[in-house]
């Protein structure tokens, strides 16, 4: 096994010795003695580096030559940016096949060791072993440079038009998230060699909260949505001060609930402002969150409803970016604490409210909310906040695959081998469905967007009326026979 090497001199000492021999024609012994470097090391540098440059690598040379390693590293980075990262096992298999191809290894059945992989990662510090986050194909395809740029331009126009760039207390985000009784156990201290179990509660009914906060760190109390028909006071036990409550058949939000939330809960916690000053509210564009009743109410209260681009909340929605994860983590911790303090008991719908409220108090802090708006580029406004490696949608568009960036066409034999071994992921082509206008990345309270939404609603109402009329005709047996005969004649 290759050991660790420690150089007894500095790089500048060796460079000086090389220059004395090359330029001033000193002897190796004299130059080595004057510069304080081993004569054997100076001899090696002079013999193996004809250009007179200092080779800073220590110990034996790596199995795979430097240039081929660099190309392999570039390809690994390229695949990771496309959303297809390689595991440690993948890298070892590819490196082994590379070594066989370069004829520096004979047996392909024996993979290179973990020790080689550790050395490879140390030689290329831009690579690191990490646990990737899950990302659905819809989200991956939705995030393109064009869509993000268009969103930030539209957001900038709204901020300028309504003079909100320097008013973070008037910029809000609202989002919903669900909880069930089953919690994720946190890490515990336990004896070595023993598998430890943590008792949890079965999933049970879903409880949803609508949460909101602004760019200066002010959190609006949560709005709880329980599953059921009739409100039970016990469900509210231990609630966060000022919380709102509602019941639905599923425990999830819907269009009616969202309007109730905006009108009766969100609005009453808004800061006092000049009557002509607008509030900006950013939220996702779920169909249940867009209606003319909501738009008309928002216009009357000078609330700008800005719908985020579809499938982009993990990057652009402040609460998703920096607040909901700690909220869920704190909730799981509170559940585990409750189970430990109440052995033999399970979490029921009557404990969920207080557990969520405790987590909400810890997660929706001013520092978390401020950081969330900053990371999503909303305040301070920053159109370049999204790193280019997130633009997977551009990579997944149908196109002819090419070489990874910054990889020269030279060394073509190894490049061809690498491309055959690690083929470029083929973009997934899906059939596009015809859908009506769905606003995204725009303020739906602007006049031009309202006109589009009204047209969509009118068209949908017209389609629904035709369906109703056709269904009523089909129920009449005489008309049913006539319709079938008419359809046959049209073929």
XYZ file of C-alpha atoms in Angstrom:
491
model
C 0.000 0.000 0.000
C 1.297 3.431 -0.916
C 2.234 5.422 2.170
C 2.160 9.135 2.951
C 5.053 11.301 1.782
C 6.303 14.534 3.318
C 8.568 16.880 1.373
C 11.521 18.259 3.377
C 11.858 21.385 1.252
C 9.657 24.062 -0.286
C 8.717 24.239 -3.934
C 10.566 27.531 -4.472
C 13.833 25.895 -3.311
C 13.606 23.221 -6.007
C 12.627 25.757 -8.681
C 15.691 27.835 -7.791
C 17.966 24.775 -7.965
C 16.554 23.800 -11.387
C 17.167 27.323 -12.696
C 20.756 27.348 -11.407
C 21.538 24.121 -13.257
C 19.597 24.967 -16.442
C 20.459 28.626 -16.852
C 23.727 29.170 -14.987
C 25.213 25.746 -15.723
C 25.900 24.940 -12.072
C 26.600 21.350 -11.095
C 23.733 19.383 -9.560
C 25.636 18.844 -6.302
C 26.503 22.546 -5.872
C 22.952 23.733 -6.710
C 21.348 21.134 -4.411
C 23.613 22.063 -1.502
C 23.072 25.814 -1.909
C 19.270 25.514 -2.223
C 18.860 22.888 0.504
C 17.272 20.148 -1.611
C 18.261 16.477 -1.990
C 20.556 15.937 -4.970
C 18.603 12.794 -5.937
C 15.355 14.791 -6.085
C 17.004 17.472 -8.206
C 18.351 14.778 -10.541
C 14.832 13.304 -10.903
C 13.298 16.703 -11.704
C 15.943 17.487 -14.316
C 15.569 14.091 -15.968
C 11.773 13.853 -16.084
C 10.762 17.475 -16.668
C 12.379 18.611 -19.879
C 10.502 21.910 -19.805
C 12.245 22.873 -16.587
C 8.987 22.958 -14.589
C 8.709 21.548 -11.105
C 6.553 18.421 -10.685
C 4.911 18.884 -7.279
C 3.430 15.373 -7.031
C 4.700 13.122 -4.244
C 5.373 9.386 -4.229
C 4.753 6.991 -7.053
C 2.861 8.234 -10.126
C -0.844 7.346 -10.228
C -1.927 4.232 -12.122
C -3.946 6.182 -14.696
C -1.981 9.017 -16.363
C -2.835 12.582 -15.389
C -4.479 13.606 -18.686
C -6.770 10.548 -18.792
C -7.676 11.088 -15.135
C -8.591 14.681 -15.933
C -10.854 13.586 -18.782
C -12.513 11.019 -16.517
C -13.011 13.691 -13.852
C -14.580 16.083 -16.396
C -16.978 13.385 -17.586
C -18.047 12.574 -14.010
C -18.789 16.270 -13.403
C -20.661 16.504 -16.716
C -22.930 13.563 -15.851
C -23.582 14.961 -12.368
C -24.719 18.264 -13.889
C -27.150 16.347 -16.109
C -28.680 14.732 -13.033
C -27.024 11.320 -13.504
C -24.231 11.234 -10.878
C -21.997 8.172 -10.513
C -21.665 6.145 -7.319
C -18.311 5.120 -5.822
C -18.820 1.639 -7.276
C -19.500 3.131 -10.734
C -16.301 5.176 -10.605
C -14.216 2.155 -9.564
C -15.653 0.025 -12.381
C -15.020 2.741 -14.973
C -11.515 3.428 -13.652
C -10.708 -0.292 -13.797
C -11.868 -0.533 -17.412
C -9.878 2.621 -18.166
C -6.722 1.064 -16.684
C -7.246 -2.076 -18.800
C -7.827 0.048 -21.920
C -4.596 1.976 -21.258
C -2.773 -1.350 -20.697
C -1.626 -0.465 -17.185
C -3.777 -3.252 -15.721
C -4.451 -6.743 -17.066
C -7.342 -8.293 -15.120
C -10.646 -6.378 -15.470
C -12.398 -8.670 -12.965
C -10.444 -7.213 -10.031
C -11.621 -3.665 -9.427
C -9.287 -0.925 -8.300
C -9.293 -0.491 -4.543
C -10.979 2.022 -2.276
C -7.458 3.303 -1.585
C -7.146 4.257 -5.280
C -10.516 6.039 -5.144
C -9.441 8.017 -2.065
C -6.287 9.070 -3.900
C -8.301 9.996 -7.011
C -10.616 12.202 -4.937
C -7.664 13.856 -3.196
C -6.021 14.599 -6.568
C -9.238 16.201 -7.850
C -10.660 18.233 -4.937
C -13.577 19.440 -7.092
C -15.035 15.926 -6.660
C -16.671 14.869 -3.417
C -18.799 11.946 -2.211
C -22.231 13.350 -1.294
C -25.773 12.062 -0.862
C -27.856 13.398 -3.791
C -31.291 14.910 -3.339
C -34.286 13.396 -5.125
C -35.564 15.405 -8.074
C -38.600 14.401 -10.115
C -38.418 14.448 -13.911
C -41.089 17.183 -14.143
C -39.065 19.476 -11.914
C -35.849 18.662 -13.732
C -37.361 19.448 -17.145
C -39.086 22.639 -15.931
C -35.909 24.379 -14.775
C -34.263 26.000 -17.782
C -32.122 29.093 -18.053
C -34.806 30.739 -20.177
C -37.685 30.059 -17.744
C -35.695 31.248 -14.716
C -34.499 34.376 -16.521
C -38.046 35.177 -17.641
C -39.345 34.756 -14.074
C -36.737 37.059 -12.550
C -37.323 39.708 -15.231
C -41.063 39.648 -14.525
C -40.443 39.779 -10.771
C -38.101 42.745 -11.246
C -40.740 44.583 -13.293
C -43.324 44.111 -10.534
C -40.909 45.197 -7.787
C -40.078 48.369 -9.722
C -43.658 49.119 -10.790
C -45.017 48.954 -7.237
C -41.877 50.392 -5.550
C -41.199 47.277 -3.467
C -37.464 46.749 -3.988
C -36.635 48.516 -0.734
C -39.698 47.323 1.207
C -39.006 43.729 2.334
C -41.716 43.986 5.017
C -44.284 44.043 2.185
C -42.972 40.957 0.335
C -44.627 37.703 1.507
C -44.609 34.043 0.575
C -47.349 31.527 1.410
C -47.168 27.761 0.995
C -48.745 24.608 2.382
C -47.239 21.416 3.764
C -48.696 18.243 5.277
C -48.004 16.232 8.432
C -49.050 12.796 9.607
C -48.675 10.943 12.902
C -45.711 8.831 11.795
C -42.419 10.593 12.483
C -38.865 10.001 11.303
C -36.684 8.982 14.284
C -33.629 11.153 14.881
C -30.144 9.777 15.604
C -29.689 8.242 19.059
C -26.845 6.994 21.268
C -26.935 3.173 21.446
C -24.667 0.165 22.141
C -22.363 -0.924 19.339
C -23.354 -3.981 17.325
C -27.035 -3.843 18.305
C -29.829 -2.816 15.955
C -31.943 -0.234 17.783
C -35.614 0.411 17.014
C -37.535 3.604 17.746
C -41.282 3.271 18.295
C -43.396 5.496 16.064
C -47.096 5.995 15.416
C -48.843 4.718 12.289
C -49.447 7.328 9.587
C -53.072 8.196 10.354
C -54.957 11.183 8.924
C -53.211 14.043 7.166
C -53.053 17.494 8.752
C -52.052 20.429 6.561
C -50.893 23.911 7.461
C -50.835 27.052 5.357
C -47.793 29.055 6.426
C -46.565 32.510 5.450
C -43.801 34.953 6.261
C -42.109 38.023 4.835
C -38.583 39.049 3.857
C -37.811 40.779 7.180
C -38.496 37.609 9.155
C -42.092 38.186 10.287
C -44.045 34.909 10.481
C -47.824 34.817 10.175
C -49.401 32.260 12.561
C -50.143 28.891 10.889
C -53.541 27.965 9.483
C -54.422 24.353 10.373
C -56.526 22.168 8.070
C -57.796 18.994 9.750
C -59.524 16.027 8.156
C -63.210 15.820 9.070
C -66.544 17.614 8.834
C -67.058 19.251 12.234
C -64.474 21.191 14.218
C -63.611 19.687 17.612
C -62.123 22.082 20.156
C -59.678 19.447 21.402
C -57.939 19.581 18.016
C -56.815 23.139 18.825
C -55.039 22.210 22.067
C -51.575 23.769 22.374
C -51.924 25.748 19.149
C -49.478 28.479 18.144
C -50.908 31.864 19.279
C -53.181 33.376 16.635
C -53.548 30.169 14.599
C -56.493 29.605 12.265
C -58.426 26.353 11.790
C -60.572 24.678 9.145
C -61.877 21.196 8.294
C -61.883 19.431 4.914
C -62.787 15.906 3.843
C -59.171 15.100 2.902
C -57.132 17.161 5.338
C -55.639 19.033 2.388
C -56.199 22.587 1.206
C -58.512 23.417 -1.700
C -59.689 26.518 -3.551
C -62.335 27.458 -0.992
C -59.949 26.969 1.929
C -57.265 29.082 0.247
C -59.665 31.983 -0.306
C -60.847 31.739 3.321
C -57.228 31.773 4.443
C -56.338 34.880 2.423
C -59.504 36.796 3.361
C -59.912 35.855 7.029
C -56.442 34.936 8.261
C -53.589 36.226 6.104
C -55.084 39.698 5.626
C -55.597 40.414 9.321
C -51.903 39.865 10.083
C -50.573 42.147 7.341
C -48.511 45.154 8.514
C -50.112 48.586 8.679
C -49.296 50.473 5.492
C -50.233 53.453 3.373
C -53.652 52.890 1.699
C -52.032 53.136 -1.740
C -49.143 50.776 -0.945
C -49.282 47.263 -2.398
C -48.361 43.922 -0.833
C -46.547 41.304 -2.938
C -47.597 37.706 -2.246
C -45.664 34.913 -3.972
C -47.090 31.384 -4.043
C -47.233 28.268 -6.222
C -49.678 28.097 -9.104
C -51.797 25.087 -8.140
C -55.130 25.307 -9.942
C -56.995 25.506 -6.615
C -55.049 28.682 -5.817
C -56.217 30.614 -8.891
C -59.769 31.937 -9.183
C -61.509 35.174 -10.101
C -62.958 35.477 -6.581
C -59.436 35.413 -5.158
C -58.137 37.861 -7.774
C -61.006 40.312 -7.174
C -60.439 40.215 -3.411
C -56.692 40.738 -3.860
C -57.281 43.730 -6.126
C -59.602 45.304 -3.547
C -56.929 44.937 -0.835
C -53.989 45.937 -3.095
C -52.402 42.496 -2.833
C -50.311 41.473 -5.850
C -50.722 37.732 -6.403
C -47.516 36.492 -8.025
C -47.625 32.857 -9.163
C -44.246 31.110 -9.252
C -43.215 29.082 -12.343
C -44.487 25.474 -12.301
C -42.339 22.733 -10.700
C -39.822 25.280 -9.384
C -40.717 25.669 -5.707
C -37.574 23.802 -4.570
C -35.499 26.688 -5.980
C -37.742 29.759 -6.057
C -40.227 29.445 -3.180
C -38.645 30.880 0.011
C -40.496 28.607 2.446
C -39.491 25.514 0.450
C -35.911 26.722 0.089
C -35.096 27.391 3.720
C -37.960 26.938 6.183
C -40.017 23.794 5.618
C -37.073 21.411 6.036
C -36.210 22.666 9.547
C -39.949 22.704 10.284
C -40.222 18.980 9.458
C -37.004 18.192 11.340
C -38.254 19.960 14.468
C -41.638 18.233 14.116
C -40.015 14.772 14.017
C -37.927 15.710 17.056
C -41.018 16.885 18.975
C -42.830 13.643 18.086
C -39.913 11.568 19.336
C -39.739 13.592 22.559
C -43.478 13.106 23.103
C -43.212 9.328 22.570
C -40.304 9.127 25.010
C -42.114 11.125 27.710
C -45.340 9.162 27.228
C -44.305 5.483 26.923
C -47.049 3.209 25.674
C -49.005 6.075 24.093
C -49.278 7.006 20.432
C -49.701 10.362 18.745
C -53.317 11.088 17.809
C -55.006 13.908 15.938
C -55.393 15.721 19.263
C -51.619 16.032 19.803
C -50.618 17.000 16.258
C -51.524 20.679 16.601
C -49.330 21.284 19.643
C -46.417 19.322 18.139
C -46.580 21.281 14.872
C -46.888 24.542 16.824
C -43.733 23.842 18.832
C -41.862 23.056 15.625
C -43.278 26.166 13.901
C -41.998 28.380 16.714
C -38.467 26.987 16.275
C -38.402 26.919 12.455
C -40.133 30.172 11.498
C -37.518 32.403 13.082
C -36.529 35.798 11.642
C -33.090 34.495 10.648
C -34.553 31.476 8.777
C -37.118 33.565 6.904
C -34.622 36.280 5.947
C -32.186 33.633 4.679
C -34.993 31.908 2.723
C -35.873 35.067 0.781
C -32.176 35.765 0.173
C -31.431 32.228 -1.106
C -34.368 32.378 -3.521
C -33.174 35.737 -4.923
C -36.305 37.681 -3.962
C -34.831 40.019 -1.361
C -32.294 41.326 -1.921
C -33.248 40.899 -5.579
C -30.661 38.675 -7.262
C -31.417 37.233 -10.694
C -28.166 35.220 -10.668
C -28.864 33.353 -7.424
C -29.684 30.057 -9.201
C -26.500 28.207 -10.098
C -26.277 26.908 -13.664
C -25.967 23.276 -12.556
C -29.686 23.453 -11.652
C -30.669 24.050 -15.303
C -31.275 20.368 -16.002
C -34.171 21.210 -18.298
C -31.729 22.524 -20.910
C -29.714 19.299 -20.753
C -32.830 17.133 -21.063
C -34.085 18.801 -24.217
C -33.696 16.675 -27.370
C -30.327 17.420 -28.976
C -27.280 15.662 -30.371
C -24.964 14.711 -27.488
C -21.502 16.280 -27.534
C -18.329 16.153 -25.524
C -18.472 17.351 -21.922
C -17.481 21.014 -21.501
C -13.776 21.905 -21.389
C -12.818 18.524 -22.853
C -10.620 18.792 -25.968
C -11.272 16.624 -28.989
C -7.651 15.460 -28.795
C -6.775 12.079 -27.326
C -9.611 10.764 -29.464
C -9.084 7.057 -28.746
C -9.628 7.458 -25.034
C -12.435 9.985 -25.631
C -14.265 7.466 -27.823
C -13.693 4.729 -25.248
C -15.032 6.982 -22.485
C -18.094 8.004 -24.517
C -18.876 4.350 -25.237
C -18.378 3.461 -21.594
C -20.316 6.464 -20.276
C -22.825 7.342 -22.990
C -24.512 10.711 -22.791
C -27.969 10.384 -21.178
C -30.603 10.540 -23.890
C -33.205 13.266 -23.425
C -36.658 11.917 -22.719
C -39.140 13.037 -25.337
C -42.710 13.168 -24.136
C -45.852 13.882 -26.097
C -47.156 17.332 -25.305
C -50.771 17.580 -24.295
C -52.901 20.518 -25.260
C -53.673 22.392 -22.081
C -55.297 25.724 -21.377
C -53.422 28.767 -20.171
C -51.770 28.130 -16.814
C -50.111 31.215 -15.363
C -46.633 30.771 -13.952
C -43.885 33.258 -13.187
C -46.314 36.183 -13.479
C -48.490 38.402 -11.302
C -52.060 37.231 -11.930
C -53.479 40.519 -10.622
C -52.096 42.353 -13.676
C -54.745 43.316 -16.254
C -53.301 41.372 -19.212
C -53.114 38.165 -17.143
C -56.638 38.633 -15.765
C -57.987 38.783 -19.341
C -56.271 35.485 -20.187
C -57.628 33.798 -17.060
C -61.172 35.023 -17.793
C -60.977 33.618 -21.325
C -59.816 30.234 -19.997
C -62.711 30.191 -17.509
C -65.231 31.074 -20.246
C -63.865 28.388 -22.570
C -64.015 25.798 -19.800
C -67.603 26.739 -18.943
C -68.546 26.371 -22.610
C -66.943 22.911 -22.770
C -68.720 21.847 -19.580
C -72.110 22.951 -20.968
C -71.564 20.918 -24.142
C -70.663 17.866 -22.071
C -73.816 18.258 -19.971
C -76.029 18.624 -23.073
C -74.422 15.619 -24.766
C -74.788 13.465 -21.657
C -78.466 14.381 -21.331
C -79.021 13.410 -24.981
C -77.262 10.084 -24.492
C -79.634 9.191 -21.663
C -82.531 9.311 -24.184
C -82.517 5.885 -25.958
C -83.963 7.328 -29.195
C -81.358 10.111 -29.323
C -78.606 7.641 -28.420
C -79.395 5.535 -31.524
C -79.525 8.666 -33.696
C -76.141 9.898 -32.390
C -74.509 6.520 -33.052
C -75.892 6.405 -36.592
C -74.763 9.983 -37.238
C -71.234 9.231 -36.012
C -71.027 6.151 -38.276
C -72.046 8.225 -41.281
C -69.263 10.738 -40.591
C -66.513 8.084 -40.744
